[in-house]
Amino acid sequence: MFFFFLSCCLISMTFGCKDKKPEVIVPNEPESVDTVAPVDTLVIADTVPVDEMDSLISATPMPKAADELFDDFLFNFTANKKLQYERVKFPLKVVEGDQVSTIDRKEWQMEKFFMKQEFYTLIFDDESQLELPKQTNLDSVVVEKIFLAQQTVEQHVFNRENGQWMLTEIHRNTTSQNPNKSFLAFYEKFASDSLFQVESLDKTVETILPDPEDDFTMIEGEFHPDQWEEFRPPVLPHEFIYNIIYGQKYTHSKQKLFVVRGISNGLETEMTFRQIDGKWKLVKLVN
């Protein structure tokens, strides 16, 4: 869902349009004179200066359709400096505890969220919430940046006003005030401590993995804690994570679905954790 519009309309600069995700296309070795593509159709990475690239992106208007899905809007918001300044409601209200301040337009620094790390994370209570990002009738979405070690959360609140998504407020809180506080405290240790990871696996972990002999087939099975290194996800962010709240109402559920989703690299990992005898345990892994 992410990145449909801009990745298509900038194909002559940096991105290819594939599965609605931006793809940096680096050309192969030069072809023969008879088959080489015209220069203006080649997409060459790292040859356009950053300032020029920003100008090119900013000069490309975002279509109204990109405001329908929040994910499509968010990509444009993080990639297009001109658009971002238009879609921040200045002076931007910042709430931190009992203190309220504002950020003026001249003080604003462009926010790219998770784009530089090429993946983002999501937290859900169950698999049914995986469908929420596809909804087009959302009126409010919150993008959370969660600093695990510092135990703080910065929430960027987006509201749809007159059919357009706008960043309207920033809230800064501690994780102790977050509805996912129990899971976040657990995940901080899980992501950074390999021994604790093994201790936090259920007796058997259900797994669904791609068939190495068939790209279109998935294999279902299970593994035991002593096999963790063979099945361990390729990415377990441990310093900070992001979470997007598409209106889901978190409960003090004994289950959390933690998703690591790549932006342009095909990465997709879903981990289901469940509280068993008062302790969070990994019970299912989908890679």
Short mmCIF file of C-alpha atoms in Angstrom, two decimals:
data_model
loop_
_atom_site.label_atom_id
_atom_site.label_comp_id
_atom_site.label_asym_id
_atom_site.label_seq_id
_atom_site.Cartn_x
_atom_site.Cartn_y
_atom_site.Cartn_z
CA MET A 1 0.00 0.00 0.00
CA PHE A 2 2.85 2.37 0.80
CA PHE A 3 4.37 4.50 -1.84
CA PHE A 4 2.14 3.99 -4.88
CA PHE A 5 1.89 7.44 -6.36
CA LEU A 6 5.33 8.91 -5.95
CA SER A 7 7.16 5.73 -6.87
CA CYS A 8 5.31 5.63 -10.20
CA CYS A 9 5.53 9.26 -11.22
CA LEU A 10 9.25 9.49 -10.39
CA ILE A 11 10.26 6.40 -12.35
CA SER A 12 12.51 8.53 -14.53
CA MET A 13 14.44 9.71 -11.48
CA THR A 14 14.83 7.23 -8.67
CA PHE A 15 11.99 4.79 -8.15
CA GLY A 16 10.38 1.97 -10.07
CA CYS A 17 6.72 1.18 -9.48
CA LYS A 18 6.39 -2.37 -8.23
CA ASP A 19 3.89 -3.69 -5.71
CA LYS A 20 3.21 -0.11 -4.66
CA LYS A 21 6.65 0.19 -3.06
CA PRO A 22 9.57 2.37 -4.19
CA GLU A 23 12.36 0.39 -5.76
CA VAL A 24 15.78 1.81 -6.48
CA ILE A 25 16.82 0.46 -9.87
CA VAL A 26 20.54 0.27 -10.57
CA PRO A 27 21.22 -0.51 -14.22
CA ASN A 28 23.28 -3.52 -15.21
CA GLU A 29 26.53 -3.26 -17.11
CA PRO A 30 26.16 -1.18 -20.31
CA GLU A 31 24.43 -3.04 -23.09
CA SER A 32 25.50 -3.12 -26.71
CA VAL A 33 25.00 -0.04 -28.87
CA ASP A 34 22.05 -1.69 -30.59
CA THR A 35 20.15 -2.42 -27.37
CA VAL A 36 21.11 0.30 -24.95
CA ALA A 37 18.14 2.23 -23.56
CA PRO A 38 17.82 5.98 -24.13
CA VAL A 39 19.64 7.98 -21.48
CA ASP A 40 16.47 9.65 -20.24
CA THR A 41 14.84 6.28 -19.45
CA LEU A 42 17.64 4.94 -17.27
CA VAL A 43 17.09 5.15 -13.53
CA ILE A 44 20.51 5.67 -12.04
CA ALA A 45 20.87 5.68 -8.26
CA ASP A 46 23.17 8.10 -6.46
CA THR A 47 23.80 10.34 -9.48
CA VAL A 48 21.28 13.07 -8.71
CA PRO A 49 22.40 15.55 -6.02
CA VAL A 50 20.23 15.52 -2.91
CA ASP A 51 19.11 19.12 -3.28
CA GLU A 52 18.18 18.58 -6.91
CA MET A 53 16.32 15.38 -6.03
CA ASP A 54 14.38 17.19 -3.31
CA SER A 55 13.45 19.88 -5.80
CA LEU A 56 12.29 17.34 -8.35
CA ILE A 57 10.18 15.51 -5.78
CA SER A 58 8.73 18.73 -4.38
CA ALA A 59 7.77 19.83 -7.87
CA THR A 60 5.62 16.71 -8.30
CA PRO A 61 2.11 17.33 -6.96
CA MET A 62 0.46 14.62 -4.90
CA PRO A 63 -2.85 13.45 -6.40
CA LYS A 64 -6.00 13.59 -4.34
CA ALA A 65 -6.16 9.78 -4.41
CA ALA A 66 -3.07 9.61 -2.19
CA ASP A 67 -5.12 11.11 0.64
CA GLU A 68 -7.44 8.10 0.62
CA LEU A 69 -4.99 5.61 2.13
CA PHE A 70 -2.95 7.00 4.99
CA ASP A 71 0.07 4.91 4.01
CA ASP A 72 0.17 6.48 0.55
CA PHE A 73 -0.08 9.94 2.08
CA LEU A 74 2.64 9.22 4.65
CA PHE A 75 5.17 8.25 2.00
CA ASN A 76 4.54 11.44 0.08
CA PHE A 77 4.68 13.41 3.34
CA THR A 78 8.13 12.04 4.22
CA ALA A 79 9.55 12.36 0.69
CA ASN A 80 8.20 15.75 -0.39
CA LYS A 81 9.47 18.72 1.61
CA LYS A 82 7.07 21.21 0.03
CA LEU A 83 4.10 18.94 0.73
CA GLN A 84 5.22 18.33 4.30
CA TYR A 85 5.30 22.02 5.12
CA GLU A 86 1.84 22.36 3.60
CA ARG A 87 0.47 19.49 5.68
CA VAL A 88 1.77 20.52 9.11
CA LYS A 89 -0.69 22.68 11.01
CA PHE A 90 1.50 25.55 12.20
CA PRO A 91 2.00 26.61 14.86
CA LEU A 92 2.17 22.91 15.70
CA LYS A 93 0.96 22.04 19.18
CA VAL A 94 3.35 19.95 21.30
CA VAL A 95 2.04 18.37 24.50
CA GLU A 96 4.54 16.99 27.00
CA GLY A 97 3.01 16.07 30.32
CA ASP A 98 1.34 19.21 31.66
CA GLN A 99 3.41 21.45 29.40
CA VAL A 100 2.09 22.74 26.08
CA SER A 101 4.31 24.47 23.54
CA THR A 102 4.30 25.13 19.81
CA ILE A 103 6.64 24.76 16.84
CA ASP A 104 6.57 27.53 14.26
CA ARG A 105 7.05 26.95 10.57
CA LYS A 106 10.56 28.43 10.61
CA GLU A 107 11.56 26.06 13.44
CA TRP A 108 10.29 22.89 11.75
CA GLN A 109 12.78 20.30 10.55
CA MET A 110 11.67 17.82 7.92
CA GLU A 111 10.47 14.57 9.47
CA LYS A 112 11.32 11.40 7.53
CA PHE A 113 10.21 8.93 10.21
CA PHE A 114 11.44 5.42 9.37
CA MET A 115 12.36 5.97 5.70
CA LYS A 116 16.13 5.91 6.24
CA GLN A 117 16.09 2.50 7.94
CA GLU A 118 14.01 0.91 5.14
CA PHE A 119 11.55 -0.85 7.42
CA TYR A 120 8.94 -0.03 10.03
CA THR A 121 7.17 -1.88 12.81
CA LEU A 122 3.56 -2.29 13.85
CA ILE A 123 1.86 -3.58 16.99
CA PHE A 124 -1.58 -5.18 16.91
CA ASP A 125 -3.67 -7.16 19.34
CA ASP A 126 -4.64 -9.79 16.79
CA GLU A 127 -4.46 -10.71 13.10
CA SER A 128 -7.80 -9.06 12.26
CA GLN A 129 -6.19 -5.65 12.86
CA LEU A 130 -3.76 -6.31 10.00
CA GLU A 131 -6.51 -5.14 7.66
CA LEU A 132 -6.79 -1.68 9.25
CA PRO A 133 -4.15 0.02 7.04
CA LYS A 134 -6.31 -0.75 4.00
CA GLN A 135 -9.26 1.30 5.26
CA THR A 136 -10.06 4.53 3.43
CA ASN A 137 -12.54 5.89 5.99
CA LEU A 138 -10.03 6.71 8.73
CA ASP A 139 -10.13 10.21 10.18
CA SER A 140 -7.24 10.00 12.65
CA VAL A 141 -3.94 8.09 12.64
CA VAL A 142 -1.05 8.27 15.10
CA VAL A 143 2.57 7.54 14.18
CA GLU A 144 4.53 6.58 17.29
CA LYS A 145 8.30 6.66 17.67
CA ILE A 146 9.12 4.56 20.72
CA PHE A 147 12.54 4.94 22.35
CA LEU A 148 12.92 1.63 24.17
CA ALA A 149 15.89 2.33 26.44
CA GLN A 150 14.69 5.83 27.35
CA GLN A 151 11.16 4.51 27.84
CA THR A 152 9.63 7.45 26.00
CA VAL A 153 7.13 7.74 23.17
CA GLU A 154 6.68 10.56 20.66
CA GLN A 155 3.29 10.49 18.97
CA HIS A 156 2.60 12.38 15.76
CA VAL A 157 -1.14 12.87 15.46
CA PHE A 158 -2.57 13.11 11.94
CA ASN A 159 -6.17 14.12 11.29
CA ARG A 160 -8.05 14.26 8.02
CA GLU A 161 -9.40 17.78 7.51
CA ASN A 162 -11.48 18.65 4.46
CA GLY A 163 -10.33 15.41 2.85
CA GLN A 164 -6.63 16.07 3.45
CA TRP A 165 -4.33 14.50 6.02
CA MET A 166 -2.68 17.05 8.33
CA LEU A 167 -0.16 16.69 11.15
CA THR A 168 -2.01 18.49 13.93
CA GLU A 169 -0.21 17.68 17.21
CA ILE A 170 2.79 15.98 18.78
CA HIS A 171 2.47 14.23 22.15
CA ARG A 172 5.47 13.16 24.23
CA ASN A 173 4.92 10.62 26.98
CA THR A 174 6.63 7.82 28.86
CA THR A 175 6.03 4.19 27.96
CA SER A 176 4.42 3.75 31.38
CA GLN A 177 1.46 5.72 29.98
CA ASN A 178 1.26 3.61 26.82
CA PRO A 179 -1.42 0.89 26.55
CA ASN A 180 1.30 -1.48 25.29
CA LYS A 181 3.61 -0.77 28.24
CA SER A 182 3.89 -4.39 29.42
CA PHE A 183 4.77 -5.66 25.97
CA LEU A 184 7.21 -2.78 25.28
CA ALA A 185 9.11 -3.49 28.50
CA PHE A 186 9.36 -7.13 27.47
CA TYR A 187 10.32 -6.41 23.87
CA GLU A 188 13.18 -4.09 24.86
CA LYS A 189 14.94 -7.00 26.55
CA PHE A 190 13.86 -9.56 23.97
CA ALA A 191 15.32 -7.58 21.07
CA SER A 192 18.70 -6.98 22.69
CA ASP A 193 19.37 -10.17 24.72
CA SER A 194 19.90 -13.38 22.73
CA LEU A 195 19.71 -15.60 25.82
CA PHE A 196 16.45 -13.98 26.88
CA GLN A 197 15.10 -14.60 23.39
CA VAL A 198 15.55 -18.34 23.79
CA GLU A 199 14.00 -18.21 27.27
CA SER A 200 11.01 -16.34 25.82
CA LEU A 201 10.07 -18.97 23.25
CA ASP A 202 7.15 -21.28 23.85
CA LYS A 203 7.89 -24.98 24.11
CA THR A 204 7.16 -25.20 20.39
CA VAL A 205 6.80 -22.20 18.09
CA GLU A 206 4.46 -22.40 15.12
CA THR A 207 6.15 -21.15 11.97
CA ILE A 208 5.19 -20.32 8.39
CA LEU A 209 8.09 -19.86 6.00
CA PRO A 210 8.58 -19.55 2.22
CA ASP A 211 9.29 -22.80 0.42
CA PRO A 212 12.92 -22.50 -0.78
CA GLU A 213 11.99 -24.53 -3.87
CA ASP A 214 8.81 -22.59 -4.77
CA ASP A 215 8.46 -18.80 -4.39
CA PHE A 216 4.67 -19.06 -4.36
CA THR A 217 4.35 -21.67 -1.62
CA MET A 218 4.57 -21.36 2.16
CA ILE A 219 5.60 -24.16 4.50
CA GLU A 220 3.93 -24.60 7.88
CA GLY A 221 5.69 -26.28 10.76
CA GLU A 222 7.14 -25.68 14.19
CA PHE A 223 10.49 -25.38 15.88
CA HIS A 224 11.89 -25.68 19.39
CA PRO A 225 13.89 -23.11 21.42
CA ASP A 226 17.21 -24.85 20.65
CA GLN A 227 16.58 -24.14 16.95
CA TRP A 228 16.12 -20.38 17.44
CA GLU A 229 19.27 -19.34 15.56
CA GLU A 230 17.99 -21.13 12.45
CA PHE A 231 14.65 -19.32 12.50
CA ARG A 232 15.55 -16.00 14.13
CA PRO A 233 14.14 -13.03 12.12
CA PRO A 234 16.71 -11.09 10.07
CA VAL A 235 15.71 -7.80 11.75
CA LEU A 236 14.88 -7.19 15.42
CA PRO A 237 15.11 -3.41 16.01
CA HIS A 238 16.25 -2.74 19.55
CA GLU A 239 17.03 0.96 20.07
CA PHE A 240 13.74 2.42 18.91
CA ILE A 241 10.73 1.19 17.03
CA TYR A 242 7.78 2.77 15.24
CA ASN A 243 4.12 1.96 15.53
CA ILE A 244 1.22 3.25 13.48
CA ILE A 245 -2.17 3.40 15.17
CA TYR A 246 -4.84 3.17 12.50
CA GLY A 247 -7.60 3.61 15.02
CA GLN A 248 -7.05 0.25 16.69
CA LYS A 249 -8.11 0.25 20.33
CA TYR A 250 -5.53 -1.55 22.40
CA THR A 251 -6.68 -3.60 25.33
CA HIS A 252 -4.67 -5.15 28.11
CA SER A 253 -4.65 -8.19 25.89
CA LYS A 254 -2.50 -11.21 26.67
CA GLN A 255 -1.53 -11.33 23.00
CA LYS A 256 0.43 -8.96 20.76
CA LEU A 257 1.29 -9.24 17.09
CA PHE A 258 4.59 -7.52 16.29
CA VAL A 259 5.21 -6.84 12.60
CA VAL A 260 8.47 -5.81 10.92
CA ARG A 261 7.68 -4.62 7.39
CA GLY A 262 10.19 -3.59 4.74
CA ILE A 263 9.67 -0.54 2.56
CA SER A 264 11.31 -1.66 -0.67
CA ASN A 265 13.18 -4.84 0.17
CA GLY A 266 10.47 -7.49 0.55
CA LEU A 267 11.08 -7.88 4.27
CA GLU A 268 8.02 -9.09 6.18
CA THR A 269 8.07 -10.72 9.62
CA GLU A 270 5.11 -11.33 11.91
CA MET A 271 5.71 -12.47 15.48
CA THR A 272 2.85 -13.44 17.77
CA PHE A 273 3.56 -13.14 21.48
CA ARG A 274 1.24 -14.41 24.17
CA GLN A 275 1.32 -14.15 27.94
CA ILE A 276 1.67 -17.64 29.41
CA ASP A 277 1.83 -17.98 33.19
CA GLY A 278 2.40 -14.23 33.40
CA LYS A 279 5.34 -14.17 30.95
CA TRP A 280 5.41 -13.08 27.33
CA LYS A 281 6.27 -15.95 25.01
CA LEU A 282 6.78 -16.13 21.25
CA VAL A 283 4.21 -18.64 19.99
CA LYS A 284 4.18 -18.01 16.23
CA LEU A 285 6.65 -16.72 13.65
CA VAL A 286 5.83 -15.89 10.02
CA ASN A 287 8.79 -14.87 7.85
#
